[in-house]
Coordinates of C-alpha atoms in Angstrom, one line a residue:
M10 CA 29.6 22.5 32.3
M11 CA 30.7 22.7 28.6
N12 CA 28.0 23.1 25.9
F13 CA 29.2 21.8 22.6
V14 CA 26.2 23.1 20.7
K15 CA 26.6 26.2 18.4
P16 CA 23.8 28.6 17.6
F17 CA 22.2 28.0 14.2
T18 CA 18.8 28.0 12.6
L19 CA 17.0 26.9 9.4
F20 CA 13.8 28.7 10.4
T21 CA 12.8 32.1 9.0
D22 CA 10.2 34.4 10.6
Q23 CA 7.8 33.3 7.9
D24 CA 8.4 29.6 8.8
I25 CA 7.6 30.3 12.5
Y26 CA 4.4 32.3 11.6
L27 CA 3.1 29.5 9.3
F28 CA 4.0 26.8 11.9
K29 CA 2.0 28.6 14.6
E30 CA -0.9 29.2 12.2
G31 CA -1.1 25.5 11.3
K32 CA -0.2 26.4 7.7
H33 CA 3.4 25.2 7.3
Y34 CA 3.2 22.1 5.2
K35 CA 6.9 21.3 4.7
L36 CA 8.2 21.2 8.2
Y37 CA 10.4 18.3 7.3
E38 CA 12.7 20.8 5.6
K39 CA 13.3 22.5 9.0
F40 CA 12.7 20.1 11.9
G41 CA 14.7 17.0 12.7
S42 CA 18.4 16.5 12.0
H43 CA 20.0 18.0 8.9
S44 CA 23.6 17.8 7.6
V45 CA 24.7 21.4 7.3
E46 CA 27.9 23.5 7.2
R47 CA 28.4 26.4 9.6
E48 CA 31.4 28.7 9.2
G49 CA 33.2 26.1 7.1
V50 CA 32.6 23.3 9.6
K51 CA 30.4 20.3 8.7
G52 CA 28.0 18.9 11.2
V53 CA 24.3 18.4 12.0
Y54 CA 21.6 20.9 12.9
F55 CA 18.9 19.7 15.3
S56 CA 15.5 21.2 16.0
V57 CA 12.6 20.0 18.0
W58 CA 9.3 21.4 19.3
A59 CA 9.0 21.1 23.1
P60 CA 7.4 24.3 24.4
N61 CA 6.9 23.1 28.0
A62 CA 10.5 21.8 28.5
K63 CA 12.8 23.4 30.9
K64 CA 15.8 22.1 29.0
V65 CA 16.4 20.0 25.8
S66 CA 19.7 18.3 24.9
V67 CA 20.8 15.9 22.2
I68 CA 22.0 12.6 23.5
G69 CA 23.5 9.8 21.5
N70 CA 26.4 7.4 20.7
F71 CA 28.6 10.5 20.2
N72 CA 28.4 11.7 23.8
N73 CA 27.7 8.4 25.7
W74 CA 24.0 9.5 26.0
N75 CA 25.0 12.3 28.4
H76 CA 22.2 14.9 28.6
R77 CA 24.6 17.6 30.1
E78 CA 26.9 18.2 27.2
H79 CA 24.8 19.1 24.1
I80 CA 22.1 21.5 25.2
L81 CA 19.9 23.1 22.5
F82 CA 19.0 26.8 22.4
P83 CA 15.4 27.8 22.9
R84 CA 14.1 30.2 20.3
W85 CA 13.1 33.7 21.4
D86 CA 9.9 33.9 19.5
E87 CA 7.6 31.8 21.8
S88 CA 7.4 29.1 19.1
G89 CA 8.6 26.4 21.6
I90 CA 11.3 25.3 19.3
W91 CA 14.8 24.3 20.5
E92 CA 17.6 24.1 18.1
G93 CA 21.4 24.2 17.5
F94 CA 24.4 22.9 15.5
I95 CA 26.7 20.1 16.6
P96 CA 30.0 20.0 14.7
A97 CA 31.6 16.8 13.2
L98 CA 28.5 14.6 13.4
T99 CA 27.7 12.6 10.3
W100 CA 25.1 10.3 8.8
G101 CA 24.5 7.2 10.9
T102 CA 24.8 9.0 14.2
L103 CA 22.3 7.7 16.7
Y104 CA 20.5 10.2 18.9
K105 CA 17.5 11.1 21.0
Y106 CA 16.3 14.3 22.7
A107 CA 16.7 14.5 26.5
I108 CA 13.8 16.7 27.6
E109 CA 13.6 18.0 31.1
H110 CA 10.2 18.7 32.6
Q111 CA 9.4 19.2 36.3
G112 CA 12.7 17.6 37.3
K113 CA 12.3 14.5 35.2
I114 CA 14.3 13.7 32.1
L115 CA 12.4 12.2 29.2
E116 CA 14.3 10.4 26.4
K117 CA 12.4 11.0 23.2
S118 CA 13.2 9.9 19.7
D119 CA 13.0 12.6 17.0
P120 CA 9.4 12.9 15.6
Y121 CA 11.0 14.1 12.3
A122 CA 13.8 11.6 12.0
L123 CA 14.2 9.9 8.7
S124 CA 15.5 6.6 10.1
W125 CA 15.1 4.8 13.4
E126 CA 16.9 1.9 15.0
Q127 CA 15.1 -1.5 15.0
N128 CA 15.5 -2.5 18.6
L129 CA 14.3 -1.7 22.1
Q130 CA 16.4 1.5 22.3
A131 CA 14.8 2.7 19.0
A132 CA 17.0 5.7 18.7
S133 CA 16.7 8.1 15.8
M134 CA 19.5 8.1 13.2
V135 CA 20.9 11.1 11.4
S136 CA 20.0 10.2 7.8
T137 CA 19.1 11.5 4.4
N138 CA 16.3 10.8 1.9
W139 CA 18.4 11.9 -1.0
Y140 CA 17.9 9.6 -4.0
E141 CA 18.5 9.8 -7.7
W142 CA 15.0 9.0 -9.1
N143 CA 14.5 7.3 -12.5
D144 CA 10.8 7.6 -12.7
T145 CA 10.5 10.9 -14.7
E146 CA 8.3 9.3 -17.4
W147 CA 5.8 8.0 -14.8
M148 CA 5.7 11.3 -12.9
E149 CA 5.0 13.3 -16.0
K150 CA 2.0 11.1 -17.1
R151 CA 0.7 9.8 -13.8
Y152 CA -2.2 12.2 -13.7
K153 CA -3.7 10.0 -16.4
K154 CA -3.0 6.8 -14.4
N155 CA -4.4 8.2 -11.2
S156 CA -7.5 9.8 -12.9
L157 CA -11.0 8.8 -11.9
E158 CA -11.6 8.0 -15.6
S159 CA -8.8 5.4 -15.6
P160 CA -8.8 1.8 -14.4
I161 CA -7.7 1.7 -10.7
S162 CA -7.1 -1.9 -9.5
V163 CA -5.1 -1.9 -6.2
Y164 CA -3.2 -4.8 -4.7
E165 CA -3.1 -4.2 -0.9
M166 CA -0.1 -5.8 0.8
H167 CA 1.9 -6.0 4.0
L168 CA 5.6 -5.9 3.2
G169 CA 6.6 -8.2 6.1
S170 CA 4.4 -11.1 5.1
W171 CA 3.9 -11.1 1.4
L172 CA 7.0 -13.1 0.8
R173 CA 9.7 -14.2 3.3
N174 CA 13.2 -15.5 2.8
E175 CA 12.9 -19.2 1.7
D176 CA 16.1 -20.2 3.5
N177 CA 15.2 -18.3 6.7
P178 CA 11.5 -17.7 7.0
E179 CA 12.0 -15.6 10.2
K180 CA 13.9 -13.0 8.1
F181 CA 12.3 -10.1 6.3
L182 CA 13.2 -9.4 2.7
N183 CA 14.8 -6.1 2.0
Y184 CA 12.8 -3.5 0.0
R185 CA 15.1 -4.2 -3.0
D186 CA 14.5 -8.0 -2.8
I187 CA 10.8 -7.3 -2.6
A188 CA 11.1 -5.2 -5.7
S189 CA 12.7 -8.0 -7.7
N190 CA 9.8 -10.3 -6.8
L191 CA 6.9 -7.9 -6.6
V192 CA 7.3 -5.8 -9.8
P193 CA 7.1 -8.7 -12.3
Y194 CA 4.2 -10.2 -10.3
I195 CA 2.1 -7.1 -10.3
K196 CA 2.8 -6.6 -14.0
E197 CA 1.7 -10.1 -14.9
M198 CA -1.4 -9.9 -12.6
G199 CA -2.5 -6.7 -14.2
F200 CA -3.0 -4.6 -11.0
T201 CA -2.6 -0.9 -11.7
H202 CA -1.5 0.1 -8.2
V203 CA 0.1 -1.3 -5.1
E204 CA -1.1 -0.2 -1.6
F205 CA 1.4 -0.7 1.2
M206 CA 0.1 -1.0 4.7
P207 CA 2.1 1.5 6.8
V208 CA 5.7 1.8 5.9
M209 CA 6.4 4.4 8.6
E210 CA 8.4 3.2 11.6
Y211 CA 6.4 1.3 14.2
P212 CA 7.6 -0.5 17.3
Y213 CA 5.0 -3.3 17.6
D214 CA 4.7 -5.9 14.8
P215 CA 1.2 -7.1 15.8
S216 CA 0.0 -3.5 15.0
W217 CA 0.8 -4.2 11.4
G218 CA 2.2 -0.7 11.2
Y219 CA -0.9 1.2 12.3
Q220 CA 0.7 2.4 15.6
I221 CA 3.4 4.7 14.3
T222 CA 6.2 6.3 16.3
G223 CA 8.4 7.5 13.4
F224 CA 6.0 9.3 11.1
F225 CA 8.8 10.5 8.8
A226 CA 10.9 7.4 8.9
A227 CA 10.6 4.5 6.5
T228 CA 10.6 1.4 8.7
S229 CA 14.2 0.0 8.9
R230 CA 12.8 -3.6 9.1
F231 CA 13.2 -3.8 5.4
G232 CA 16.2 -1.5 4.8
S233 CA 17.1 2.2 4.4
P234 CA 15.0 5.1 3.0
Q235 CA 16.8 4.7 -0.3
D236 CA 15.9 1.0 -0.4
L237 CA 12.2 1.9 -0.1
M238 CA 12.7 4.6 -2.8
F239 CA 14.2 2.0 -5.1
L240 CA 11.1 -0.2 -4.6
I241 CA 8.8 2.7 -5.5
D242 CA 11.0 3.8 -8.3
E243 CA 11.0 0.3 -9.9
L244 CA 7.2 0.1 -9.6
H245 CA 6.9 3.5 -11.3
R246 CA 9.3 2.5 -14.0
N247 CA 7.0 -0.4 -14.7
D248 CA 3.8 1.7 -14.9
I249 CA 2.6 0.7 -11.4
G250 CA 1.3 3.4 -9.0
V251 CA 2.0 3.4 -5.3
I252 CA -0.5 4.2 -2.5
L253 CA 0.7 4.4 1.1
D254 CA -1.5 3.8 4.2
W255 CA -1.3 7.0 6.3
V256 CA -2.4 7.1 10.0
P257 CA -3.2 10.6 11.3
S258 CA -5.8 9.2 13.7
H259 CA -3.7 8.0 16.7
F260 CA -0.3 7.0 18.0
P261 CA 0.9 4.6 20.7
G262 CA 2.0 5.5 24.2
D263 CA 5.6 4.3 23.8
A264 CA 8.0 6.1 26.2
N265 CA 10.2 7.4 23.3
G266 CA 7.3 8.4 21.1
L267 CA 4.9 11.4 20.8
H268 CA 2.9 10.7 24.0
R269 CA 3.4 13.5 26.5
F270 CA 6.4 14.5 24.4
D271 CA 7.6 17.4 26.5
G272 CA 6.0 16.2 29.7
T273 CA 2.6 17.6 28.7
Y274 CA -0.2 16.6 26.4
L275 CA 1.5 18.2 23.3
Y276 CA 0.5 16.2 20.3
E277 CA -2.6 14.5 21.8
H278 CA -5.8 16.1 23.2
E279 CA -5.5 16.3 27.0
D280 CA -9.2 15.5 27.5
P281 CA -9.3 11.7 27.4
R282 CA -12.8 11.9 25.8
K283 CA -11.1 13.3 22.8
G284 CA -7.5 12.2 23.3
F285 CA -7.6 8.5 24.2
H286 CA -8.8 5.7 21.9
P287 CA -10.5 3.0 24.0
D288 CA -10.3 0.3 21.4
W289 CA -6.6 0.6 20.5
K290 CA -5.4 2.0 23.9
S291 CA -3.6 4.7 21.9
Y292 CA -3.7 8.5 21.8
I293 CA -5.6 10.8 19.5
F294 CA -4.0 13.8 17.9
N295 CA -5.3 17.3 19.0
Y296 CA -6.7 18.5 15.7
G297 CA -7.5 21.9 17.1
R298 CA -3.8 22.7 17.8
N299 CA -2.2 24.5 14.9
E300 CA 1.3 23.1 15.4
V301 CA -0.1 19.6 15.3
K302 CA -2.0 20.3 12.1
S303 CA 1.3 21.6 10.6
F304 CA 3.0 18.4 11.7
L305 CA 0.4 16.1 10.2
I306 CA -0.1 17.8 6.9
S307 CA 3.7 18.2 6.5
N308 CA 3.9 14.5 7.1
A309 CA 1.4 13.8 4.3
V310 CA 3.2 16.1 1.9
F311 CA 6.5 14.5 2.9
W312 CA 5.5 11.0 1.6
L313 CA 4.0 12.4 -1.6
D314 CA 7.0 14.7 -2.2
R315 CA 10.1 12.8 -1.0
Y316 CA 8.9 9.3 -1.7
H317 CA 6.9 10.0 -4.9
A318 CA 3.8 8.3 -3.5
D319 CA 0.7 8.5 -5.8
G320 CA -1.8 8.5 -3.1
L321 CA -2.6 8.2 0.6
R322 CA -5.2 5.9 2.0
V323 CA -6.2 7.6 5.3
D324 CA -6.8 5.1 8.0
A325 CA -9.6 5.1 10.6
V326 CA -11.4 8.3 9.3
T327 CA -14.6 7.2 11.0
S328 CA -13.0 7.3 14.4
M329 CA -11.6 10.7 13.7
L330 CA -14.9 12.2 12.6
H331 CA -17.1 10.9 15.4
L332 CA -16.8 12.0 19.0
D333 CA -18.8 9.0 20.1
Y334 CA -16.8 6.4 18.2
S335 CA -16.5 3.3 20.3
R336 CA -17.8 5.3 23.4
N337 CA -20.8 4.8 25.5
E338 CA -23.2 7.5 26.6
G339 CA -21.5 9.8 29.0
E340 CA -18.0 8.9 27.7
W341 CA -18.0 11.7 25.0
E342 CA -18.8 15.3 24.9
P343 CA -21.1 16.7 22.1
N344 CA -19.7 19.5 19.8
I345 CA -20.9 23.1 20.1
F346 CA -24.0 22.3 18.0
G347 CA -24.9 19.3 20.2
G348 CA -23.9 16.7 17.6
N349 CA -21.4 13.9 17.5
V350 CA -19.1 15.2 14.7
N351 CA -15.6 16.1 15.7
L352 CA -15.5 19.5 14.0
E353 CA -11.8 20.0 14.6
A354 CA -11.0 16.7 12.9
K355 CA -13.3 17.5 10.0
T356 CA -11.6 20.9 9.5
F357 CA -8.2 19.2 9.7
L358 CA -9.2 16.7 7.0
Q359 CA -10.5 19.5 4.8
E360 CA -7.2 21.4 5.3
F361 CA -5.2 18.3 4.6
N362 CA -7.1 17.5 1.3
T363 CA -6.9 21.1 0.2
A364 CA -3.2 21.3 0.9
V365 CA -2.1 18.1 -0.9
Y366 CA -4.3 18.7 -3.9
K367 CA -3.1 22.3 -4.2
E368 CA 0.5 21.0 -4.0
F369 CA 0.2 18.0 -6.3
G370 CA -2.9 18.6 -8.3
N371 CA -4.6 15.6 -9.9
N372 CA -1.3 13.7 -9.9
I373 CA -2.3 12.1 -6.6
M374 CA -5.3 10.7 -4.8
T375 CA -6.5 10.7 -1.2
I376 CA -8.7 7.8 -0.1
A377 CA -10.7 7.6 3.1
E378 CA -11.3 4.4 5.0
E379 CA -14.6 5.5 6.3
S380 CA -17.5 3.1 7.3
S381 CA -20.3 5.5 8.2
D382 CA -22.5 7.5 5.8
F383 CA -20.7 10.8 6.7
P384 CA -22.0 13.3 4.1
L385 CA -20.0 14.8 1.2
L386 CA -16.8 13.0 2.1
T387 CA -15.5 13.0 -1.6
K388 CA -17.1 16.3 -2.5
P389 CA -14.9 19.5 -2.9
V390 CA -14.2 21.5 0.2
H391 CA -15.4 24.7 -1.5
D392 CA -18.8 23.0 -1.8
G393 CA -18.9 22.0 1.8
G394 CA -17.3 18.6 1.4
V395 CA -14.3 17.0 3.1
G396 CA -12.4 16.9 -0.1
F397 CA -11.2 13.2 -0.4
G398 CA -10.7 11.8 -3.9
M399 CA -12.3 8.5 -3.0
K400 CA -13.7 6.5 0.0
W401 CA -13.9 2.8 0.7
M402 CA -17.3 1.3 -0.1
M403 CA -17.6 -0.6 3.2
G404 CA -21.4 -1.1 2.8
W405 CA -20.8 -3.0 -0.5
M406 CA -18.2 -5.2 1.1
H407 CA -20.3 -6.2 4.1
D408 CA -23.5 -6.8 2.0
T409 CA -21.6 -8.8 -0.6
L410 CA -19.7 -11.0 1.9
F411 CA -23.0 -11.6 3.8
Y412 CA -24.7 -12.7 0.6
F413 CA -21.9 -15.1 -0.5
K414 CA -21.9 -16.8 2.9
V415 CA -25.5 -17.7 2.4
D416 CA -26.4 -21.2 1.0
P417 CA -27.6 -20.7 -2.6
I418 CA -30.9 -22.3 -1.8
S419 CA -31.6 -19.4 0.6
R420 CA -30.1 -16.6 -1.5
K421 CA -33.5 -15.6 -2.9
H422 CA -34.3 -14.3 0.5
H423 CA -31.3 -12.0 0.5
H424 CA -31.3 -11.1 -3.2
H425 CA -31.3 -7.3 -2.7
K426 CA -28.1 -7.4 -0.7
L427 CA -26.4 -7.3 -4.1
T428 CA -28.7 -4.8 -5.7
F429 CA -28.8 -2.3 -2.8
S430 CA -25.4 -0.7 -3.6
S431 CA -26.9 0.7 -6.8
M432 CA -29.1 3.0 -4.7
Y433 CA -26.1 4.9 -3.4
M434 CA -23.1 4.0 -5.5
Y435 CA -22.8 7.5 -7.1
N436 CA -23.3 9.4 -3.8
E437 CA -19.5 9.4 -3.4
N438 CA -16.4 8.3 -5.4
Y439 CA -16.1 4.8 -4.2
M440 CA -13.3 2.3 -4.0
I441 CA -14.5 -1.3 -3.6
P442 CA -12.4 -3.1 -1.0
L443 CA -11.8 -6.6 0.0
S444 CA -9.1 -5.7 2.5
H445 CA -6.9 -7.2 5.1
D446 CA -9.5 -6.5 7.8
E447 CA -11.8 -9.2 6.4
V448 CA -9.3 -12.1 6.7
V449 CA -8.1 -11.8 10.3
H450 CA -9.3 -12.2 13.9
G451 CA -11.4 -15.3 13.3
K452 CA -13.2 -13.9 10.2
A453 CA -11.8 -16.7 8.0
S454 CA -10.1 -16.3 4.6
L455 CA -12.2 -15.2 1.7
I456 CA -12.3 -18.7 0.2
Y457 CA -13.5 -20.1 3.5
K458 CA -16.2 -17.5 3.8
M459 CA -17.8 -19.0 0.6
K460 CA -20.6 -21.6 1.0
G461 CA -20.5 -25.2 -0.1
D462 CA -17.8 -27.8 -0.9
E463 CA -14.5 -27.0 -2.5
W464 CA -15.9 -26.7 -6.0
Q465 CA -18.7 -24.4 -4.8
K466 CA -16.3 -22.3 -2.7
F467 CA -14.1 -21.6 -5.6
A468 CA -17.0 -21.1 -8.0
N469 CA -18.6 -18.6 -5.6
L470 CA -15.3 -16.6 -5.1
R471 CA -14.7 -16.5 -8.9
A472 CA -18.3 -15.2 -9.4
L473 CA -17.8 -12.6 -6.6
Y474 CA -14.7 -11.3 -8.4
V475 CA -16.6 -10.9 -11.6
Y476 CA -19.2 -9.0 -9.7
M477 CA -16.6 -6.9 -7.9
Y478 CA -14.6 -6.0 -11.0
T479 CA -17.7 -5.1 -13.1
H480 CA -19.3 -3.0 -10.4
P481 CA -18.8 0.8 -10.7
G482 CA -15.8 2.2 -8.7
A483 CA -12.1 1.5 -8.2
K484 CA -11.1 -1.9 -6.9
L485 CA -8.8 -3.1 -4.0
L486 CA -7.9 -6.7 -3.3
F487 CA -5.7 -7.9 -0.4
M488 CA -2.7 -10.1 -1.1
G489 CA -3.4 -13.8 -1.1
D490 CA -7.0 -13.4 -2.0
E491 CA -6.1 -13.5 -5.7
F492 CA -5.1 -17.2 -5.4
G493 CA -7.4 -18.3 -2.6
Q494 CA -5.2 -18.2 0.5
T495 CA -6.9 -20.8 2.8
G496 CA -5.6 -19.7 6.2
E497 CA -6.3 -16.3 7.7
W498 CA -3.6 -13.7 7.1
N499 CA -0.7 -14.1 9.5
F500 CA 1.6 -11.1 9.7
K501 CA 4.4 -13.4 11.0
Q502 CA 4.9 -15.5 7.9
S503 CA 4.8 -15.5 4.2
L504 CA 1.7 -16.1 2.1
D505 CA 1.1 -19.8 1.2
W506 CA 2.4 -19.5 -2.3
Q507 CA 2.7 -23.3 -2.4
L508 CA -1.0 -23.5 -2.9
L509 CA -0.5 -22.5 -6.5
Q510 CA 0.5 -26.1 -7.3
Y511 CA -3.2 -27.0 -7.0
P512 CA -5.3 -26.3 -10.1
V513 CA -8.2 -24.6 -8.3
H514 CA -5.9 -22.1 -6.7
K515 CA -3.9 -21.5 -9.9
G516 CA -7.2 -21.2 -11.8
L517 CA -8.5 -18.6 -9.4
Q518 CA -5.3 -16.6 -9.8
D519 CA -5.6 -16.8 -13.6
L520 CA -9.2 -15.5 -13.4
V521 CA -8.0 -12.5 -11.3
K522 CA -5.2 -11.9 -13.8
D523 CA -7.6 -12.1 -16.8
I524 CA -10.2 -9.9 -15.2
N525 CA -7.6 -7.3 -14.2
H526 CA -6.5 -7.1 -17.8
L527 CA -10.2 -7.0 -19.0
Y528 CA -10.9 -4.1 -16.6
R529 CA -7.9 -2.2 -18.0
R530 CA -8.8 -3.0 -21.6
E531 CA -12.5 -2.4 -21.7
T532 CA -13.3 1.3 -21.4
A533 CA -16.9 0.5 -20.6
L534 CA -15.7 -0.7 -17.2
F535 CA -13.8 2.5 -16.1
E536 CA -14.6 5.6 -18.2
N537 CA -17.9 6.2 -16.4
Q538 CA -17.1 4.2 -13.2
F539 CA -18.0 7.3 -11.0
K540 CA -20.9 8.5 -13.2
P541 CA -24.5 7.3 -13.4
D542 CA -24.2 7.1 -17.2
G543 CA -22.0 4.0 -16.7
F544 CA -24.5 1.5 -15.3
E545 CA -27.9 0.2 -16.1
W546 CA -29.9 -2.7 -14.7
V547 CA -31.3 -5.2 -17.1
E548 CA -32.6 -7.7 -14.5
A549 CA -32.4 -6.9 -10.8
D550 CA -35.4 -8.8 -9.5
D551 CA -35.1 -12.4 -10.4
T552 CA -35.0 -13.5 -6.8
D553 CA -36.1 -17.1 -7.4
R554 CA -33.2 -18.0 -9.7
S555 CA -30.7 -15.6 -8.1
V556 CA -29.7 -14.1 -11.5
F557 CA -28.5 -10.5 -11.8
I558 CA -27.9 -8.8 -15.2
Y559 CA -26.6 -5.3 -15.7
L560 CA -24.9 -3.2 -18.4
R561 CA -21.6 -1.2 -18.0
K562 CA -21.2 1.7 -20.5
G563 CA -18.3 3.8 -21.8
K564 CA -18.5 7.2 -23.3
K565 CA -19.2 6.0 -26.8
R566 CA -22.8 4.9 -27.4
D567 CA -21.8 1.5 -28.7
D568 CA -19.3 0.8 -25.9
V569 CA -21.4 -1.6 -23.8
L570 CA -20.7 -4.7 -21.7
M571 CA -23.3 -7.0 -20.2
V572 CA -22.7 -8.8 -17.0
V573 CA -24.7 -11.9 -16.0
L574 CA -24.4 -13.5 -12.6
N575 CA -26.0 -16.9 -12.0
L576 CA -25.5 -17.4 -8.3
T577 CA -27.1 -20.9 -8.0
P578 CA -25.4 -24.3 -8.7
Q579 CA -27.8 -25.0 -11.6
V580 CA -27.1 -24.5 -15.3
L581 CA -29.9 -22.3 -16.6
D582 CA -31.3 -21.6 -20.1
Y583 CA -32.0 -17.9 -19.8
T584 CA -33.6 -15.3 -22.0
I585 CA -32.2 -11.8 -21.8
G586 CA -33.8 -8.6 -23.3
V587 CA -31.5 -6.7 -25.6
N588 CA -31.8 -3.6 -27.7
T589 CA -32.7 -3.7 -31.4
G590 CA -29.7 -4.2 -33.7
T591 CA -27.3 -5.4 -31.1
S592 CA -25.4 -8.7 -31.1
W593 CA -23.3 -10.1 -28.3
E594 CA -20.2 -12.2 -27.7
V595 CA -19.0 -13.8 -24.5
I596 CA -15.6 -12.5 -23.5
L597 CA -15.2 -13.9 -20.0
N598 CA -16.8 -16.9 -18.3
S599 CA -15.7 -17.6 -14.7
D600 CA -16.8 -21.3 -15.1
D601 CA -14.2 -21.9 -17.7
K602 CA -12.0 -25.0 -17.0
K603 CA -8.9 -22.9 -17.2
Y604 CA -10.1 -21.1 -14.1
G605 CA -10.9 -24.4 -12.3
G606 CA -14.5 -24.2 -13.3
S607 CA -16.8 -27.0 -14.5
G608 CA -16.4 -26.0 -18.1
V609 CA -20.0 -25.2 -19.0
D610 CA -20.0 -23.1 -22.1
A611 CA -21.8 -19.8 -21.9
N612 CA -23.3 -20.2 -25.3
I613 CA -25.8 -17.8 -27.0
F614 CA -28.0 -20.4 -28.7
K615 CA -30.8 -18.2 -30.0
E616 CA -31.5 -14.7 -31.0
N617 CA -35.2 -13.6 -30.8
H618 CA -37.0 -10.7 -32.3
E619 CA -39.7 -10.8 -29.6
P620 CA -39.6 -8.1 -26.9
W621 CA -38.3 -9.2 -23.5
M622 CA -37.5 -7.3 -20.3
N623 CA -38.8 -4.1 -21.7
R624 CA -36.5 -4.3 -24.7
N625 CA -37.3 -4.9 -28.3
Q626 CA -35.3 -8.2 -28.8
S627 CA -33.8 -10.9 -26.8
I628 CA -31.1 -13.6 -26.7
S629 CA -31.2 -17.0 -25.1
I630 CA -28.0 -18.2 -23.4
N631 CA -26.7 -21.1 -21.3
L632 CA -25.7 -19.7 -17.9
P633 CA -23.0 -21.8 -16.2
P634 CA -23.5 -22.6 -12.5
L635 CA -22.3 -20.3 -9.8
A636 CA -20.7 -18.1 -12.4
G637 CA -20.2 -14.6 -13.7
I638 CA -20.0 -14.0 -17.5
V639 CA -19.2 -10.8 -19.3
L640 CA -20.5 -10.1 -22.8
R641 CA -19.5 -7.4 -25.2
Q642 CA -22.0 -5.7 -27.5
K643 CA -21.3 -5.8 -31.2
K644 CA -23.1 -3.7 -33.7
D645 CA -25.0 -5.9 -36.2
R646 CA -23.6 -5.2 -39.7
K647 CA -27.0 -5.7 -41.6
Y648 CA -28.8 -3.4 -39.2
K649 CA -26.1 -0.8 -39.5
L650 CA -26.2 -0.9 -43.4
N651 CA -30.1 -0.7 -43.4
R652 CA -29.9 2.4 -41.1
I653 CA -27.4 4.0 -43.5
K654 CA -29.6 3.3 -46.6
Q655 CA -32.7 4.7 -44.8
H656 CA -30.7 7.8 -43.9
K657 CA -29.5 8.3 -47.5
K658 CA -33.1 8.1 -48.8

């Protein structure tokens, strides 16, 4: 039997040491398939981790998928790595690993492959992620754009269903076609960042990308790695940041994937109480295994490094951190302290956050999708925290949607659903999400969650957006919600862009556009968005009239906005306490006719010198129905001059 594989390695002794210690964070430079030259001959180097295999060979379209011809060499250092050089292979070669274990041959795709086929065979492809980037200007200044003291307004989207080919709705757009449509749209709408639901290769469309097989491969549904890089490059060149959903929580049981990769539980925990996810019927990574930690953290670094991603939103963190997640009594095993925290997963997340922030500094962000009150999630690791930059504010989302589903007549009984978040909003660095999870599986679209007839539904949603964008924290809005998509999100088809022919939908979109630009323009809305100095209640207890009033403050003393929400369908004449010497102007009214509102003017019709709401003066204003208004504080010139004269005396 002839072996056509030649000895070759990219690994140093230090690489092997770090890999086995769980501290090698750039394994993508070593594992997988790499075009190299050996003794003047060009070809491809292959390496794979399969410590329990009896034999590993490379099979592909170059050898008729024959596992007897190209057998890799096992390393001598007990690392479990098989490797070797095959001459004359080039980019585009299709391959898998044939792994022999206990007399059976498993055909596995390469965990580190940069590209995969898009078919049942789903073979790996010898590929490259070389790309000539043109985003130097963005990369040099992005630490400002990704700062917690900058506006962060994220447009969450699913690449396969944002927009489809008009002539052939069954056909996906290429990453480059998406770029030509998406970039001008995001710029016009004023979002600062785009978040892509998983772009890593996945076999099953209904998983939306959350059940990944090719962790290092950009899904070939929409083109090549370079096509995705072009999309990210174009977004960066237009001052738009890119966040990628990242899934270190689980993986599917596909035969060619990570499950029982070398015939044993290699990547997953062998105890089903820790290694099998009952909800998703998927497999949970073994966070206590060093080589698995190296794999996962290398994967995170890969997307931030090679694809210039500005952030990773880490999926399903709650399920990772809790041993009893979605399990009944007796179906989980407590940790060594008798608690329900998965200590190995917590340590892994701490090491992940430490590694990526050490490598990229404040140029990037990590965001946890976490729905429990797990402590110190966004606090530094050296202070006992988990080290995330932000976490999703799921409590805000659930309370807010509950409130807006209630008939306005009954809202007085649920008033503090909207005030409760102020009790904890500075416990962590929060991102406020209205995500894809809220508009699927029978939950109804956002517009149809709102109470009342068509006018009330749209008025309610416009008011909700004013509340959302003026609440402390970063923002995230799922695609279609910006124009009032009426149907639930369907991953199989394009959004219903034709709805924009109707004034109420176009008006809602215009409001989101204006409020995005307002958020970016008004420093009071973002400079202190993660600090208690940035927020103050003026009226939190007017339950009978369902009115909420609060201030947002920037770093400068006079940089103040006032937000007033009237969440009943009645027009109100309302008196509001203000500080001495301040005057106010309305800068946004969600009931404006241009937004599809009824057009009631939010008019300040009186300024009073009598104290009100524990403040020295007051203003009286018309409050439009089911509306949010934003006022900007102006310094009264006469008052300012009098203070100057008194000071001079």
